[in-house]
Coordinates of C-alpha atoms in Angstrom, one line a residue:
M1242 CA -0.1 -0.1 0.1
E1243 CA 1.3 3.6 -0.8
D1244 CA 2.5 5.8 2.0
F1245 CA 0.0 8.4 1.9
K1246 CA 1.7 10.5 4.5
K1247 CA 4.8 10.7 2.4
I1248 CA 2.9 11.4 -0.7
A1249 CA 1.1 14.3 0.6
E1250 CA 4.3 15.7 2.1
K1251 CA 6.1 15.6 -1.5
W1252 CA 2.9 17.6 -2.9
Q1253 CA 2.8 19.9 -0.2
K1254 CA 6.5 20.9 -0.7
K1255 CA 6.0 21.3 -4.6
W1256 CA 3.0 23.2 -4.4
E1257 CA 4.8 25.5 -1.4
K1258 CA 7.8 25.8 -3.7
D1259 CA 5.8 26.6 -6.8
K1260 CA 3.5 29.1 -4.9
T1261 CA 0.6 27.3 -6.3
F1262 CA -2.0 28.7 -3.7
E1263 CA -0.4 32.0 -3.7
V1264 CA -2.8 35.0 -4.5
N1265 CA -1.7 38.1 -6.5
E1266 CA -4.1 40.7 -6.6
D1267 CA -3.8 42.7 -9.6
S1268 CA -5.8 45.9 -9.1
K1269 CA -5.4 46.8 -12.8
R1270 CA -7.4 43.7 -14.0
K1271 CA -11.4 44.0 -14.3
K1272 CA -13.3 42.4 -11.6
F1273 CA -15.7 39.7 -12.2
Y1274 CA -18.1 37.5 -10.3
C1275 CA -18.9 33.9 -11.4
L1276 CA -22.1 32.2 -9.9
E1277 CA -21.7 28.8 -11.0
M1278 CA -24.8 27.5 -9.5
F1279 CA -27.7 28.9 -7.2
P1280 CA -27.6 28.2 -3.6
Y1281 CA -29.4 25.1 -2.6
P1282 CA -32.6 26.6 -1.3
S1283 CA -33.0 24.4 2.0
G1284 CA -29.9 22.6 2.6
S1285 CA -31.9 19.3 3.3
G1286 CA -31.1 16.4 1.0
L1287 CA -27.5 17.3 0.0
H1288 CA -25.5 14.6 -1.2
V1289 CA -21.6 13.9 -2.3
G1290 CA -22.8 15.0 -5.8
H1291 CA -23.2 18.4 -4.8
A1292 CA -19.4 18.5 -3.9
F1293 CA -18.6 17.5 -7.5
N1294 CA -20.8 20.4 -8.8
Y1295 CA -19.6 23.1 -6.5
T1296 CA -15.7 22.0 -6.7
I1297 CA -15.3 22.0 -10.4
G1298 CA -15.1 26.1 -10.7
D1299 CA -12.6 26.1 -7.8
I1300 CA -10.1 23.9 -9.9

C-alpha cells in the first residue's frame, strides 16, 4: 500500500515551492463574479454529488 503521508508531504512541498496557492491581486485587472450554481434552497437532501458540482469551478 502507498505511504499516503509521504505522498502528501511531497506534493505539499512542491505546491509551496511553486506558490500554487498564492494569490496575486492585480488591481488593474477588471473584476468579475462567477456564480456557477444557485445556492441550494433548503440544505436538506444534500449529497456527495453536490461537492462535485460546486468544486469544479475551484479547479
